[in-house]
């Protein structure tokens, strides 16, 4: 059974950086789109960034544009999220997810079929 395992979360001061990783076991079929989502306490899960696995085109939510970078290593079945200039409002549990739905790859949660367990990111002011 395919699983996604996130790592790299932690606590950092505002302005700092973290890199999240999402390792997947072998896929029977390569996902169409991979994404990062986050959920802060008392808020709904929101899409942060996504990447089309076939060509590498990316999508970012306006709140993270210019600060976060999503990337993939297909050989390692690993997804990354480089987070720079972190702000307290970035505090949340971050999830990676995989989608086999052939639709625009824009971090739309209902399109994603497989989710990781999440990793906590805490940014202090």
Backbone atoms as SQL, in Angstrom:
CREATE TABLE atoms (id INTEGER PRIMARY KEY, chain TEXT, resi INTEGER, resn TEXT, atom TEXT, x REAL, y REAL, z REAL);
INSERT INTO atoms VALUES
  (1, 'A', 1, 'UNK', 'N', 0.845, -1.185, 0.000),
  (2, 'A', 1, 'UNK', 'CA', 0.000, 0.000, 0.000),
  (3, 'A', 1, 'UNK', 'C', 0.884, 1.239, 0.000),
  (4, 'A', 2, 'UNK', 'N', 0.547, 2.197, -0.849),
  (5, 'A', 2, 'UNK', 'CA', 1.337, 3.414, -0.961),
  (6, 'A', 2, 'UNK', 'C', 1.107, 4.289, 0.267),
  (7, 'A', 3, 'UNK', 'N', 2.181, 4.831, 0.802),
  (8, 'A', 3, 'UNK', 'CA', 2.079, 5.749, 1.925),
  (9, 'A', 3, 'UNK', 'C', 2.935, 6.973, 1.667),
  (10, 'A', 4, 'UNK', 'N', 2.505, 8.096, 2.253),
  (11, 'A', 4, 'UNK', 'CA', 3.265, 9.336, 2.204),
  (12, 'A', 4, 'UNK', 'C', 3.713, 9.670, 3.616),
  (13, 'A', 5, 'UNK', 'N', 4.993, 9.971, 3.780),
  (14, 'A', 5, 'UNK', 'CA', 5.528, 10.271, 5.110),
  (15, 'A', 5, 'UNK', 'C', 6.254, 11.613, 5.059),
  (16, 'A', 6, 'UNK', 'N', 5.710, 12.584, 5.801),
  (17, 'A', 6, 'UNK', 'CA', 6.326, 13.907, 5.851),
  (18, 'A', 6, 'UNK', 'C', 7.392, 13.969, 6.946),
  (19, 'A', 7, 'UNK', 'N', 8.349, 14.848, 6.740),
  (20, 'A', 7, 'UNK', 'CA', 9.363, 15.126, 7.756),
  (21, 'A', 7, 'UNK', 'C', 9.876, 16.541, 7.551),
  (22, 'A', 8, 'UNK', 'N', 10.604, 17.039, 8.550),
  (23, 'A', 8, 'UNK', 'CA', 11.230, 18.346, 8.415),
  (24, 'A', 8, 'UNK', 'C', 10.542, 19.467, 9.150),
  (25, 'A', 9, 'UNK', 'N', 9.412, 19.186, 9.753),
  (26, 'A', 9, 'UNK', 'CA', 8.736, 20.220, 10.526),
  (27, 'A', 9, 'UNK', 'C', 9.506, 20.552, 11.787),
  (28, 'A', 10, 'UNK', 'N', 9.077, 21.610, 12.458),
  (29, 'A', 10, 'UNK', 'CA', 9.735, 22.008, 13.688),
  (30, 'A', 10, 'UNK', 'C', 9.342, 23.407, 14.082),
  (31, 'A', 11, 'UNK', 'N', 10.120, 23.958, 15.002),
  (32, 'A', 11, 'UNK', 'CA', 9.875, 25.309, 15.492),
  (33, 'A', 11, 'UNK', 'C', 10.988, 26.228, 15.018),
  (34, 'A', 12, 'UNK', 'N', 10.597, 27.415, 14.593),
  (35, 'A', 12, 'UNK', 'CA', 11.565, 28.376, 14.070),
  (36, 'A', 12, 'UNK', 'C', 11.067, 29.778, 14.373),
  (37, 'A', 13, 'UNK', 'N', 11.975, 30.705, 14.451),
  (38, 'A', 13, 'UNK', 'CA', 11.581, 32.092, 14.653),
  (39, 'A', 13, 'UNK', 'C', 11.182, 32.724, 13.330),
  (40, 'A', 14, 'UNK', 'N', 10.388, 33.758, 13.430),
  (41, 'A', 14, 'UNK', 'CA', 9.963, 34.484, 12.233),
  (42, 'A', 14, 'UNK', 'C', 11.180, 34.920, 11.431),
  (43, 'A', 15, 'UNK', 'N', 11.076, 34.750, 10.115),
  (44, 'A', 15, 'UNK', 'CA', 12.181, 35.060, 9.233),
  (45, 'A', 15, 'UNK', 'C', 13.070, 33.872, 8.922),
  (46, 'A', 16, 'UNK', 'N', 12.871, 32.801, 9.661),
  (47, 'A', 16, 'UNK', 'CA', 13.670, 31.603, 9.463),
  (48, 'A', 16, 'UNK', 'C', 13.175, 30.738, 8.318),
  (49, 'A', 17, 'UNK', 'N', 13.822, 29.593, 8.163),
  (50, 'A', 17, 'UNK', 'CA', 13.528, 28.684, 7.053),
  (51, 'A', 17, 'UNK', 'C', 13.393, 27.248, 7.555),
  (52, 'A', 18, 'UNK', 'N', 12.602, 26.492, 6.836),
  (53, 'A', 18, 'UNK', 'CA', 12.481, 25.053, 7.040),
  (54, 'A', 18, 'UNK', 'C', 12.300, 24.402, 5.685),
  (55, 'A', 19, 'UNK', 'N', 12.705, 23.147, 5.570),
  (56, 'A', 19, 'UNK', 'CA', 12.426, 22.378, 4.363),
  (57, 'A', 19, 'UNK', 'C', 11.690, 21.109, 4.761),
  (58, 'A', 20, 'UNK', 'N', 10.506, 20.978, 4.215),
  (59, 'A', 20, 'UNK', 'CA', 9.710, 19.789, 4.424),
  (60, 'A', 20, 'UNK', 'C', 9.976, 18.779, 3.320),
  (61, 'A', 21, 'UNK', 'N', 9.947, 17.512, 3.700),
  (62, 'A', 21, 'UNK', 'CA', 10.085, 16.428, 2.735),
  (63, 'A', 21, 'UNK', 'C', 8.894, 15.496, 2.852),
  (64, 'A', 22, 'UNK', 'N', 8.567, 14.875, 1.744),
  (65, 'A', 22, 'UNK', 'CA', 7.463, 13.914, 1.714),
  (66, 'A', 22, 'UNK', 'C', 7.935, 12.721, 0.892),
  (67, 'A', 23, 'UNK', 'N', 8.180, 11.628, 1.570),
  (68, 'A', 23, 'UNK', 'CA', 8.681, 10.425, 0.908),
  (69, 'A', 23, 'UNK', 'C', 7.529, 9.465, 0.667),
  (70, 'A', 24, 'UNK', 'N', 7.511, 8.901, -0.517),
  (71, 'A', 24, 'UNK', 'CA', 6.459, 7.968, -0.886),
  (72, 'A', 24, 'UNK', 'C', 7.045, 6.596, -1.157),
  (73, 'A', 25, 'UNK', 'N', 6.290, 5.606, -0.760),
  (74, 'A', 25, 'UNK', 'CA', 6.658, 4.255, -1.172),
  (75, 'A', 25, 'UNK', 'C', 6.378, 4.127, -2.666),
  (76, 'A', 26, 'UNK', 'N', 6.762, 3.042, -3.256),
  (77, 'A', 26, 'UNK', 'CA', 6.646, 2.912, -4.712),
  (78, 'A', 26, 'UNK', 'C', 5.192, 3.037, -5.144),
  (79, 'A', 27, 'UNK', 'N', 4.954, 3.869, -6.161),
  (80, 'A', 27, 'UNK', 'CA', 3.603, 4.044, -6.685),
  (81, 'A', 27, 'UNK', 'C', 3.308, 2.982, -7.737),
  (82, 'A', 28, 'UNK', 'N', 2.124, 2.373, -7.699),
  (83, 'A', 28, 'UNK', 'CA', 1.746, 1.504, -8.820),
  (84, 'A', 28, 'UNK', 'C', 1.577, 2.326, -10.101),
  (85, 'A', 29, 'UNK', 'N', 1.031, 3.534, -9.955),
  (86, 'A', 29, 'UNK', 'CA', 0.918, 4.476, -11.054),
  (87, 'A', 29, 'UNK', 'C', 1.340, 5.843, -10.537),
  (88, 'A', 30, 'UNK', 'N', 2.169, 6.531, -11.292),
  (89, 'A', 30, 'UNK', 'CA', 2.685, 7.823, -10.876),
  (90, 'A', 30, 'UNK', 'C', 1.545, 8.818, -10.721),
  (91, 'A', 31, 'UNK', 'N', 1.513, 9.573, -9.619),
  (92, 'A', 31, 'UNK', 'CA', 0.469, 10.595, -9.468),
  (93, 'A', 31, 'UNK', 'C', 0.555, 11.650, -10.554),
  (94, 'A', 32, 'UNK', 'N', -0.565, 12.271, -10.827),
  (95, 'A', 32, 'UNK', 'CA', -0.613, 13.351, -11.807),
  (96, 'A', 32, 'UNK', 'C', -0.116, 14.654, -11.188),
  (97, 'A', 33, 'UNK', 'N', -0.433, 14.841, -9.923),
  (98, 'A', 33, 'UNK', 'CA', -0.155, 16.104, -9.240),
  (99, 'A', 33, 'UNK', 'C', 0.188, 15.812, -7.783),
  (100, 'A', 34, 'UNK', 'N', 1.159, 16.549, -7.254),
  (101, 'A', 34, 'UNK', 'CA', 1.509, 16.445, -5.834),
  (102, 'A', 34, 'UNK', 'C', 1.330, 17.818, -5.199),
  (103, 'A', 35, 'UNK', 'N', 0.925, 17.832, -3.948),
  (104, 'A', 35, 'UNK', 'CA', 0.686, 19.122, -3.316),
  (105, 'A', 35, 'UNK', 'C', 1.004, 19.151, -1.847),
  (106, 'A', 36, 'UNK', 'N', 1.146, 20.366, -1.356),
  (107, 'A', 36, 'UNK', 'CA', 1.286, 20.628, 0.077),
  (108, 'A', 36, 'UNK', 'C', 0.081, 21.435, 0.538),
  (109, 'A', 37, 'UNK', 'N', -0.436, 21.030, 1.679),
  (110, 'A', 37, 'UNK', 'CA', -1.574, 21.695, 2.296),
  (111, 'A', 37, 'UNK', 'C', -1.220, 21.996, 3.744),
  (112, 'A', 38, 'UNK', 'N', -1.987, 22.870, 4.372),
  (113, 'A', 38, 'UNK', 'CA', -1.763, 23.139, 5.788),
  (114, 'A', 38, 'UNK', 'C', -3.095, 23.412, 6.470),
  (115, 'A', 39, 'UNK', 'N', -3.091, 23.151, 7.774),
  (116, 'A', 39, 'UNK', 'CA', -4.280, 23.412, 8.569),
  (117, 'A', 39, 'UNK', 'C', -3.849, 23.987, 9.905),
  (118, 'A', 40, 'UNK', 'N', -4.278, 25.209, 10.145),
  (119, 'A', 40, 'UNK', 'CA', -4.003, 25.877, 11.410),
  (120, 'A', 40, 'UNK', 'C', -5.153, 25.604, 12.380),
  (121, 'A', 41, 'UNK', 'N', -4.910, 25.714, 13.672),
  (122, 'A', 41, 'UNK', 'CA', -5.973, 25.465, 14.655),
  (123, 'A', 41, 'UNK', 'C', -7.196, 26.340, 14.390),
  (124, 'A', 42, 'UNK', 'N', -8.350, 25.704, 14.354),
  (125, 'A', 42, 'UNK', 'CA', -9.590, 26.433, 14.149),
  (126, 'A', 42, 'UNK', 'C', -9.854, 26.873, 12.731),
  (127, 'A', 43, 'UNK', 'N', -8.994, 26.470, 11.802),
  (128, 'A', 43, 'UNK', 'CA', -9.176, 26.864, 10.403),
  (129, 'A', 43, 'UNK', 'C', -9.300, 25.636, 9.525),
  (130, 'A', 44, 'UNK', 'N', -9.834, 25.859, 8.333),
  (131, 'A', 44, 'UNK', 'CA', -9.952, 24.777, 7.371),
  (132, 'A', 44, 'UNK', 'C', -8.612, 24.515, 6.691),
  (133, 'A', 45, 'UNK', 'N', -8.466, 23.292, 6.174),
  (134, 'A', 45, 'UNK', 'CA', -7.262, 22.947, 5.431),
  (135, 'A', 45, 'UNK', 'C', -7.205, 23.787, 4.158),
  (136, 'A', 46, 'UNK', 'N', -6.027, 24.303, 3.843),
  (137, 'A', 46, 'UNK', 'CA', -5.869, 25.129, 2.650),
  (138, 'A', 46, 'UNK', 'C', -4.690, 24.631, 1.815),
  (139, 'A', 47, 'UNK', 'N', -4.824, 24.815, 0.525),
  (140, 'A', 47, 'UNK', 'CA', -3.751, 24.446, -0.384),
  (141, 'A', 47, 'UNK', 'C', -2.638, 25.482, -0.368),
  (142, 'A', 48, 'UNK', 'N', -1.413, 25.018, -0.270),
  (143, 'A', 48, 'UNK', 'CA', -0.252, 25.896, -0.204),
  (144, 'A', 48, 'UNK', 'C', 0.469, 25.945, -1.554),
  (145, 'A', 49, 'UNK', 'N', 0.750, 24.767, -2.098),
  (146, 'A', 49, 'UNK', 'CA', 1.493, 24.697, -3.354),
  (147, 'A', 49, 'UNK', 'C', 1.262, 23.337, -3.979),
  (148, 'A', 50, 'UNK', 'N', 1.443, 23.271, -5.284),
  (149, 'A', 50, 'UNK', 'CA', 1.316, 21.991, -5.965),
  (150, 'A', 50, 'UNK', 'C', 2.236, 21.966, -7.177),
  (151, 'A', 51, 'UNK', 'N', 2.519, 20.752, -7.649),
  (152, 'A', 51, 'UNK', 'CA', 3.414, 20.580, -8.783),
  (153, 'A', 51, 'UNK', 'C', 2.908, 19.461, -9.667),
  (154, 'A', 52, 'UNK', 'N', 2.887, 19.727, -10.973),
  (155, 'A', 52, 'UNK', 'CA', 2.506, 18.725, -11.955),
  (156, 'A', 52, 'UNK', 'C', 3.676, 17.778, -12.146),
  (157, 'A', 53, 'UNK', 'N', 3.475, 16.516, -11.841),
  (158, 'A', 53, 'UNK', 'CA', 4.601, 15.579, -11.833),
  (159, 'A', 53, 'UNK', 'C', 5.154, 15.304, -13.222),
  (160, 'A', 54, 'UNK', 'N', 4.325, 15.535, -14.234),
  (161, 'A', 54, 'UNK', 'CA', 4.776, 15.223, -15.581),
  (162, 'A', 54, 'UNK', 'C', 5.676, 16.272, -16.195),
  (163, 'A', 55, 'UNK', 'N', 5.548, 17.522, -15.750),
  (164, 'A', 55, 'UNK', 'CA', 6.342, 18.565, -16.376),
  (165, 'A', 55, 'UNK', 'C', 6.940, 19.563, -15.423),
  (166, 'A', 56, 'UNK', 'N', 6.518, 19.508, -14.159),
  (167, 'A', 56, 'UNK', 'CA', 7.120, 20.375, -13.166),
  (168, 'A', 56, 'UNK', 'C', 6.483, 21.740, -13.010),
  (169, 'A', 57, 'UNK', 'N', 5.405, 22.017, -13.732),
  (170, 'A', 57, 'UNK', 'CA', 4.771, 23.329, -13.534),
  (171, 'A', 57, 'UNK', 'C', 4.208, 23.404, -12.119),
  (172, 'A', 58, 'UNK', 'N', 4.243, 24.578, -11.554),
  (173, 'A', 58, 'UNK', 'CA', 3.904, 24.755, -10.151),
  (174, 'A', 58, 'UNK', 'C', 2.791, 25.772, -9.942),
  (175, 'A', 59, 'UNK', 'N', 2.177, 25.653, -8.788),
  (176, 'A', 59, 'UNK', 'CA', 1.130, 26.578, -8.348),
  (177, 'A', 59, 'UNK', 'C', 1.421, 26.951, -6.908),
  (178, 'A', 60, 'UNK', 'N', 1.197, 28.229, -6.559),
  (179, 'A', 60, 'UNK', 'CA', 1.358, 28.675, -5.182),
  (180, 'A', 60, 'UNK', 'C', 0.168, 29.522, -4.766),
  (181, 'A', 61, 'UNK', 'N', -0.242, 29.333, -3.535),
  (182, 'A', 61, 'UNK', 'CA', -1.227, 30.238, -2.966),
  (183, 'A', 61, 'UNK', 'C', -0.578, 31.613, -2.806),
  (184, 'A', 62, 'UNK', 'N', -1.388, 32.660, -2.937),
  (185, 'A', 62, 'UNK', 'CA', -0.840, 34.019, -2.847),
  (186, 'A', 62, 'UNK', 'C', -0.104, 34.263, -1.536),
  (187, 'A', 63, 'UNK', 'N', -0.533, 33.609, -0.479),
  (188, 'A', 63, 'UNK', 'CA', 0.051, 33.862, 0.835),
  (189, 'A', 63, 'UNK', 'C', 1.501, 33.382, 0.954),
  (190, 'A', 64, 'UNK', 'N', 1.941, 32.510, 0.029),
  (191, 'A', 64, 'UNK', 'CA', 3.295, 31.968, 0.136),
  (192, 'A', 64, 'UNK', 'C', 4.146, 32.274, -1.085),
  (193, 'A', 65, 'UNK', 'N', 3.583, 32.915, -2.079),
  (194, 'A', 65, 'UNK', 'CA', 4.345, 33.231, -3.290),
  (195, 'A', 65, 'UNK', 'C', 5.589, 34.043, -2.953),
  (196, 'A', 66, 'UNK', 'N', 6.691, 33.636, -3.546),
  (197, 'A', 66, 'UNK', 'CA', 7.947, 34.332, -3.320),
  (198, 'A', 66, 'UNK', 'C', 8.685, 33.882, -2.077),
  (199, 'A', 67, 'UNK', 'N', 8.027, 33.093, -1.238),
  (200, 'A', 67, 'UNK', 'CA', 8.664, 32.611, 0.000),
  (201, 'A', 67, 'UNK', 'C', 8.842, 31.087, 0.012),
  (202, 'A', 68, 'UNK', 'N', 7.901, 30.375, -0.564),
  (203, 'A', 68, 'UNK', 'CA', 7.932, 28.915, -0.567),
  (204, 'A', 68, 'UNK', 'C', 8.257, 28.407, -1.966),
  (205, 'A', 69, 'UNK', 'N', 8.939, 27.271, -2.029),
  (206, 'A', 69, 'UNK', 'CA', 9.250, 26.632, -3.297),
  (207, 'A', 69, 'UNK', 'C', 8.961, 25.144, -3.196),
  (208, 'A', 70, 'UNK', 'N', 8.122, 24.659, -4.100),
  (209, 'A', 70, 'UNK', 'CA', 7.825, 23.233, -4.160),
  (210, 'A', 70, 'UNK', 'C', 8.702, 22.603, -5.234),
  (211, 'A', 71, 'UNK', 'N', 9.192, 21.401, -4.953),
  (212, 'A', 71, 'UNK', 'CA', 10.022, 20.701, -5.930),
  (213, 'A', 71, 'UNK', 'C', 9.853, 19.206, -5.739),
  (214, 'A', 72, 'UNK', 'N', 10.345, 18.456, -6.704),
  (215, 'A', 72, 'UNK', 'CA', 10.202, 17.012, -6.636),
  (216, 'A', 72, 'UNK', 'C', 11.467, 16.333, -7.110),
  (217, 'A', 73, 'UNK', 'N', 11.723, 15.159, -6.583),
  (218, 'A', 73, 'UNK', 'CA', 12.789, 14.282, -7.063),
  (219, 'A', 73, 'UNK', 'C', 12.104, 12.984, -7.448),
  (220, 'A', 74, 'UNK', 'N', 11.813, 12.852, -8.722),
  (221, 'A', 74, 'UNK', 'CA', 11.052, 11.691, -9.171),
  (222, 'A', 74, 'UNK', 'C', 11.807, 10.392, -8.946),
  (223, 'A', 75, 'UNK', 'N', 13.116, 10.444, -9.042),
  (224, 'A', 75, 'UNK', 'CA', 13.907, 9.227, -8.855),
  (225, 'A', 75, 'UNK', 'C', 13.776, 8.702, -7.425),
  (226, 'A', 76, 'UNK', 'N', 13.586, 9.617, -6.488),
  (227, 'A', 76, 'UNK', 'CA', 13.472, 9.236, -5.083),
  (228, 'A', 76, 'UNK', 'C', 12.023, 9.199, -4.604),
  (229, 'A', 77, 'UNK', 'N', 11.075, 9.510, -5.505),
  (230, 'A', 77, 'UNK', 'CA', 9.662, 9.597, -5.091),
  (231, 'A', 77, 'UNK', 'C', 9.513, 10.513, -3.881),
  (232, 'A', 78, 'UNK', 'N', 10.161, 11.657, -3.934),
  (233, 'A', 78, 'UNK', 'CA', 10.152, 12.576, -2.804),
  (234, 'A', 78, 'UNK', 'C', 9.740, 13.970, -3.251),
  (235, 'A', 79, 'UNK', 'N', 8.885, 14.565, -2.466),
  (236, 'A', 79, 'UNK', 'CA', 8.387, 15.921, -2.685),
  (237, 'A', 79, 'UNK', 'C', 8.977, 16.812, -1.605),
  (238, 'A', 80, 'UNK', 'N', 9.276, 18.053, -1.978),
  (239, 'A', 80, 'UNK', 'CA', 9.868, 18.987, -1.026),
  (240, 'A', 80, 'UNK', 'C', 9.071, 20.295, -0.980),
  (241, 'A', 81, 'UNK', 'N', 9.194, 20.981, 0.145),
  (242, 'A', 81, 'UNK', 'CA', 8.680, 22.338, 0.261),
  (243, 'A', 81, 'UNK', 'C', 9.709, 23.149, 1.029),
  (244, 'A', 82, 'UNK', 'N', 10.397, 24.014, 0.312),
  (245, 'A', 82, 'UNK', 'CA', 11.346, 24.923, 0.933),
  (246, 'A', 82, 'UNK', 'C', 10.587, 26.163, 1.383),
  (247, 'A', 83, 'UNK', 'N', 10.657, 26.449, 2.666),
  (248, 'A', 83, 'UNK', 'CA', 9.910, 27.570, 3.231),
  (249, 'A', 83, 'UNK', 'C', 10.882, 28.589, 3.801),
  (250, 'A', 84, 'UNK', 'N', 10.906, 29.760, 3.198),
  (251, 'A', 84, 'UNK', 'CA', 11.779, 30.842, 3.638),
  (252, 'A', 84, 'UNK', 'C', 10.951, 32.009, 4.159),
  (253, 'A', 85, 'UNK', 'N', 11.604, 32.903, 4.867),
  (254, 'A', 85, 'UNK', 'CA', 10.944, 34.103, 5.402),
  (255, 'A', 85, 'UNK', 'C', 9.643, 33.732, 6.110),
  (256, 'A', 86, 'UNK', 'N', 9.720, 32.740, 6.962),
  (257, 'A', 86, 'UNK', 'CA', 8.524, 32.244, 7.631),
  (258, 'A', 86, 'UNK', 'C', 7.919, 33.293, 8.547),
  (259, 'A', 87, 'UNK', 'N', 6.591, 33.263, 8.620),
  (260, 'A', 87, 'UNK', 'CA', 5.826, 34.197, 9.433),
  (261, 'A', 87, 'UNK', 'C', 5.016, 33.417, 10.474),
  (262, 'A', 88, 'UNK', 'N', 4.644, 34.053, 11.568),
  (263, 'A', 88, 'UNK', 'CA', 3.818, 33.351, 12.562),
  (264, 'A', 88, 'UNK', 'C', 2.534, 32.776, 11.965),
  (265, 'A', 89, 'UNK', 'N', 1.982, 33.446, 10.977),
  (266, 'A', 89, 'UNK', 'CA', 0.744, 32.951, 10.361),
  (267, 'A', 89, 'UNK', 'C', 0.962, 31.709, 9.501),
  (268, 'A', 90, 'UNK', 'N', 2.211, 31.302, 9.310),
  (269, 'A', 90, 'UNK', 'CA', 2.490, 30.041, 8.612),
  (270, 'A', 90, 'UNK', 'C', 2.390, 28.846, 9.558),
  (271, 'A', 91, 'UNK', 'N', 2.205, 29.101, 10.844),
  (272, 'A', 91, 'UNK', 'CA', 2.085, 28.020, 11.817),
  (273, 'A', 91, 'UNK', 'C', 0.881, 27.145, 11.503),
  (274, 'A', 92, 'UNK', 'N', 1.126, 25.852, 11.364),
  (275, 'A', 92, 'UNK', 'CA', 0.065, 24.916, 11.000),
  (276, 'A', 92, 'UNK', 'C', 0.646, 23.511, 10.943),
  (277, 'A', 93, 'UNK', 'N', -0.232, 22.554, 10.783),
  (278, 'A', 93, 'UNK', 'CA', 0.195, 21.207, 10.418),
  (279, 'A', 93, 'UNK', 'C', 0.231, 21.159, 8.897),
  (280, 'A', 94, 'UNK', 'N', 1.333, 20.716, 8.354),
  (281, 'A', 94, 'UNK', 'CA', 1.517, 20.652, 6.904),
  (282, 'A', 94, 'UNK', 'C', 1.397, 19.202, 6.433),
  (283, 'A', 95, 'UNK', 'N', 0.618, 19.036, 5.379),
  (284, 'A', 95, 'UNK', 'CA', 0.366, 17.716, 4.815),
  (285, 'A', 95, 'UNK', 'C', 0.819, 17.689, 3.357),
  (286, 'A', 96, 'UNK', 'N', 1.401, 16.587, 2.943),
  (287, 'A', 96, 'UNK', 'CA', 1.592, 16.384, 1.515),
  (288, 'A', 96, 'UNK', 'C', 0.502, 15.436, 1.028),
  (289, 'A', 97, 'UNK', 'N', 0.224, 15.513, -0.253),
  (290, 'A', 97, 'UNK', 'CA', -0.850, 14.718, -0.826),
  (291, 'A', 97, 'UNK', 'C', -0.572, 14.439, -2.286),
  (292, 'A', 98, 'UNK', 'N', -1.164, 13.366, -2.759),
  (293, 'A', 98, 'UNK', 'CA', -1.002, 12.946, -4.152),
  (294, 'A', 98, 'UNK', 'C', -2.365, 12.855, -4.824),
  (295, 'A', 99, 'UNK', 'N', -2.402, 13.252, -6.085),
  (296, 'A', 99, 'UNK', 'CA', -3.638, 13.211, -6.857),
  (297, 'A', 99, 'UNK', 'C', -3.410, 12.477, -8.163),
  (298, 'A', 100, 'UNK', 'N', -4.364, 11.615, -8.507),
  (299, 'A', 100, 'UNK', 'CA', -4.363, 10.944, -9.802),
  (300, 'A', 100, 'UNK', 'C', -5.475, 11.484, -10.699),
  (301, 'A', 101, 'UNK', 'N', -6.080, 12.575, -10.252),
  (302, 'A', 101, 'UNK', 'CA', -7.156, 13.200, -11.012),
  (303, 'A', 101, 'UNK', 'C', -6.545, 14.130, -12.049),
  (304, 'A', 102, 'UNK', 'N', -6.944, 13.957, -13.294),
  (305, 'A', 102, 'UNK', 'CA', -6.391, 14.783, -14.376),
  (306, 'A', 102, 'UNK', 'C', -7.214, 16.055, -14.485),
  (307, 'A', 103, 'UNK', 'N', -6.818, 17.021, -13.702),
  (308, 'A', 103, 'UNK', 'CA', -7.416, 18.357, -13.670),
  (309, 'A', 103, 'UNK', 'C', -6.285, 19.346, -13.447),
  (310, 'A', 104, 'UNK', 'N', -6.549, 20.652, -13.630),
  (311, 'A', 104, 'UNK', 'CA', -5.477, 21.617, -13.335),
  (312, 'A', 104, 'UNK', 'C', -4.890, 21.380, -11.952),
  (313, 'A', 105, 'UNK', 'N', -3.569, 21.333, -11.904),
  (314, 'A', 105, 'UNK', 'CA', -2.856, 21.000, -10.674),
  (315, 'A', 105, 'UNK', 'C', -2.694, 22.279, -9.846),
  (316, 'A', 106, 'UNK', 'N', -3.740, 22.606, -9.067),
  (317, 'A', 106, 'UNK', 'CA', -3.762, 23.886, -8.343),
  (318, 'A', 106, 'UNK', 'C', -4.151, 23.696, -6.887),
  (319, 'A', 107, 'UNK', 'N', -3.656, 22.590, -6.306),
  (320, 'A', 107, 'UNK', 'CA', -3.825, 22.359, -4.868),
  (321, 'A', 107, 'UNK', 'C', -5.288, 22.445, -4.435),
  (322, 'A', 108, 'UNK', 'N', -6.137, 21.791, -5.174),
  (323, 'A', 108, 'UNK', 'CA', -7.553, 21.698, -4.811),
  (324, 'A', 108, 'UNK', 'C', -7.749, 20.421, -4.014),
  (325, 'A', 109, 'UNK', 'N', -8.021, 20.554, -2.726),
  (326, 'A', 109, 'UNK', 'CA', -8.008, 19.400, -1.824),
  (327, 'A', 109, 'UNK', 'C', -8.876, 18.230, -2.269),
  (328, 'A', 110, 'UNK', 'N', -10.080, 18.453, -2.758),
  (329, 'A', 110, 'UNK', 'CA', -10.915, 17.294, -3.121),
  (330, 'A', 110, 'UNK', 'C', -10.328, 16.431, -4.232),
  (331, 'A', 111, 'UNK', 'N', -9.387, 16.956, -5.000),
  (332, 'A', 111, 'UNK', 'CA', -8.777, 16.182, -6.078),
  (333, 'A', 111, 'UNK', 'C', -7.730, 15.204, -5.576),
  (334, 'A', 112, 'UNK', 'N', -7.316, 15.349, -4.327),
  (335, 'A', 112, 'UNK', 'CA', -6.204, 14.565, -3.813),
  (336, 'A', 112, 'UNK', 'C', -6.704, 13.332, -3.083),
  (337, 'A', 113, 'UNK', 'N', -6.138, 12.187, -3.482),
  (338, 'A', 113, 'UNK', 'CA', -6.640, 10.898, -3.020),
  (339, 'A', 113, 'UNK', 'C', -5.848, 10.312, -1.855),
  (340, 'A', 114, 'UNK', 'N', -4.585, 10.687, -1.758),
  (341, 'A', 114, 'UNK', 'CA', -3.692, 10.080, -0.783),
  (342, 'A', 114, 'UNK', 'C', -3.030, 11.177, 0.034),
  (343, 'A', 115, 'UNK', 'N', -3.057, 11.040, 1.357),
  (344, 'A', 115, 'UNK', 'CA', -2.545, 12.060, 2.258),
  (345, 'A', 115, 'UNK', 'C', -1.525, 11.485, 3.225),
  (346, 'A', 116, 'UNK', 'N', -0.554, 12.322, 3.585),
  (347, 'A', 116, 'UNK', 'CA', 0.363, 11.956, 4.641),
  (348, 'A', 116, 'UNK', 'C', -0.246, 12.247, 5.996),
  (349, 'A', 117, 'UNK', 'N', 0.530, 11.957, 7.039),
  (350, 'A', 117, 'UNK', 'CA', 0.018, 12.107, 8.398),
  (351, 'A', 117, 'UNK', 'C', 0.191, 13.517, 8.929),
  (352, 'A', 118, 'UNK', 'N', 1.002, 14.323, 8.272),
  (353, 'A', 118, 'UNK', 'CA', 1.190, 15.708, 8.678),
  (354, 'A', 118, 'UNK', 'C', 2.429, 15.917, 9.517),
  (355, 'A', 119, 'UNK', 'N', 2.964, 17.137, 9.434),
  (356, 'A', 119, 'UNK', 'CA', 4.107, 17.521, 10.252),
  (357, 'A', 119, 'UNK', 'C', 3.880, 18.945, 10.749),
  (358, 'A', 120, 'UNK', 'N', 4.168, 19.176, 12.015),
  (359, 'A', 120, 'UNK', 'CA', 3.885, 20.465, 12.636),
  (360, 'A', 120, 'UNK', 'C', 4.971, 21.479, 12.306),
  (361, 'A', 121, 'UNK', 'N', 4.533, 22.662, 11.917),
  (362, 'A', 121, 'UNK', 'CA', 5.432, 23.798, 11.722),
  (363, 'A', 121, 'UNK', 'C', 4.956, 24.911, 12.641),
  (364, 'A', 122, 'UNK', 'N', 5.849, 25.397, 13.493),
  (365, 'A', 122, 'UNK', 'CA', 5.515, 26.457, 14.428),
  (366, 'A', 122, 'UNK', 'C', 6.496, 27.605, 14.237),
  (367, 'A', 123, 'UNK', 'N', 5.965, 28.789, 13.978),
  (368, 'A', 123, 'UNK', 'CA', 6.791, 29.974, 13.759),
  (369, 'A', 123, 'UNK', 'C', 6.471, 30.982, 14.862),
  (370, 'A', 124, 'UNK', 'N', 7.481, 31.334, 15.615),
  (371, 'A', 124, 'UNK', 'CA', 7.283, 32.268, 16.715),
  (372, 'A', 124, 'UNK', 'C', 7.755, 33.660, 16.310),
  (373, 'A', 125, 'UNK', 'N', 7.106, 34.643, 16.900),
  (374, 'A', 125, 'UNK', 'CA', 7.448, 36.039, 16.569),
  (375, 'A', 125, 'UNK', 'C', 8.588, 36.544, 17.428);
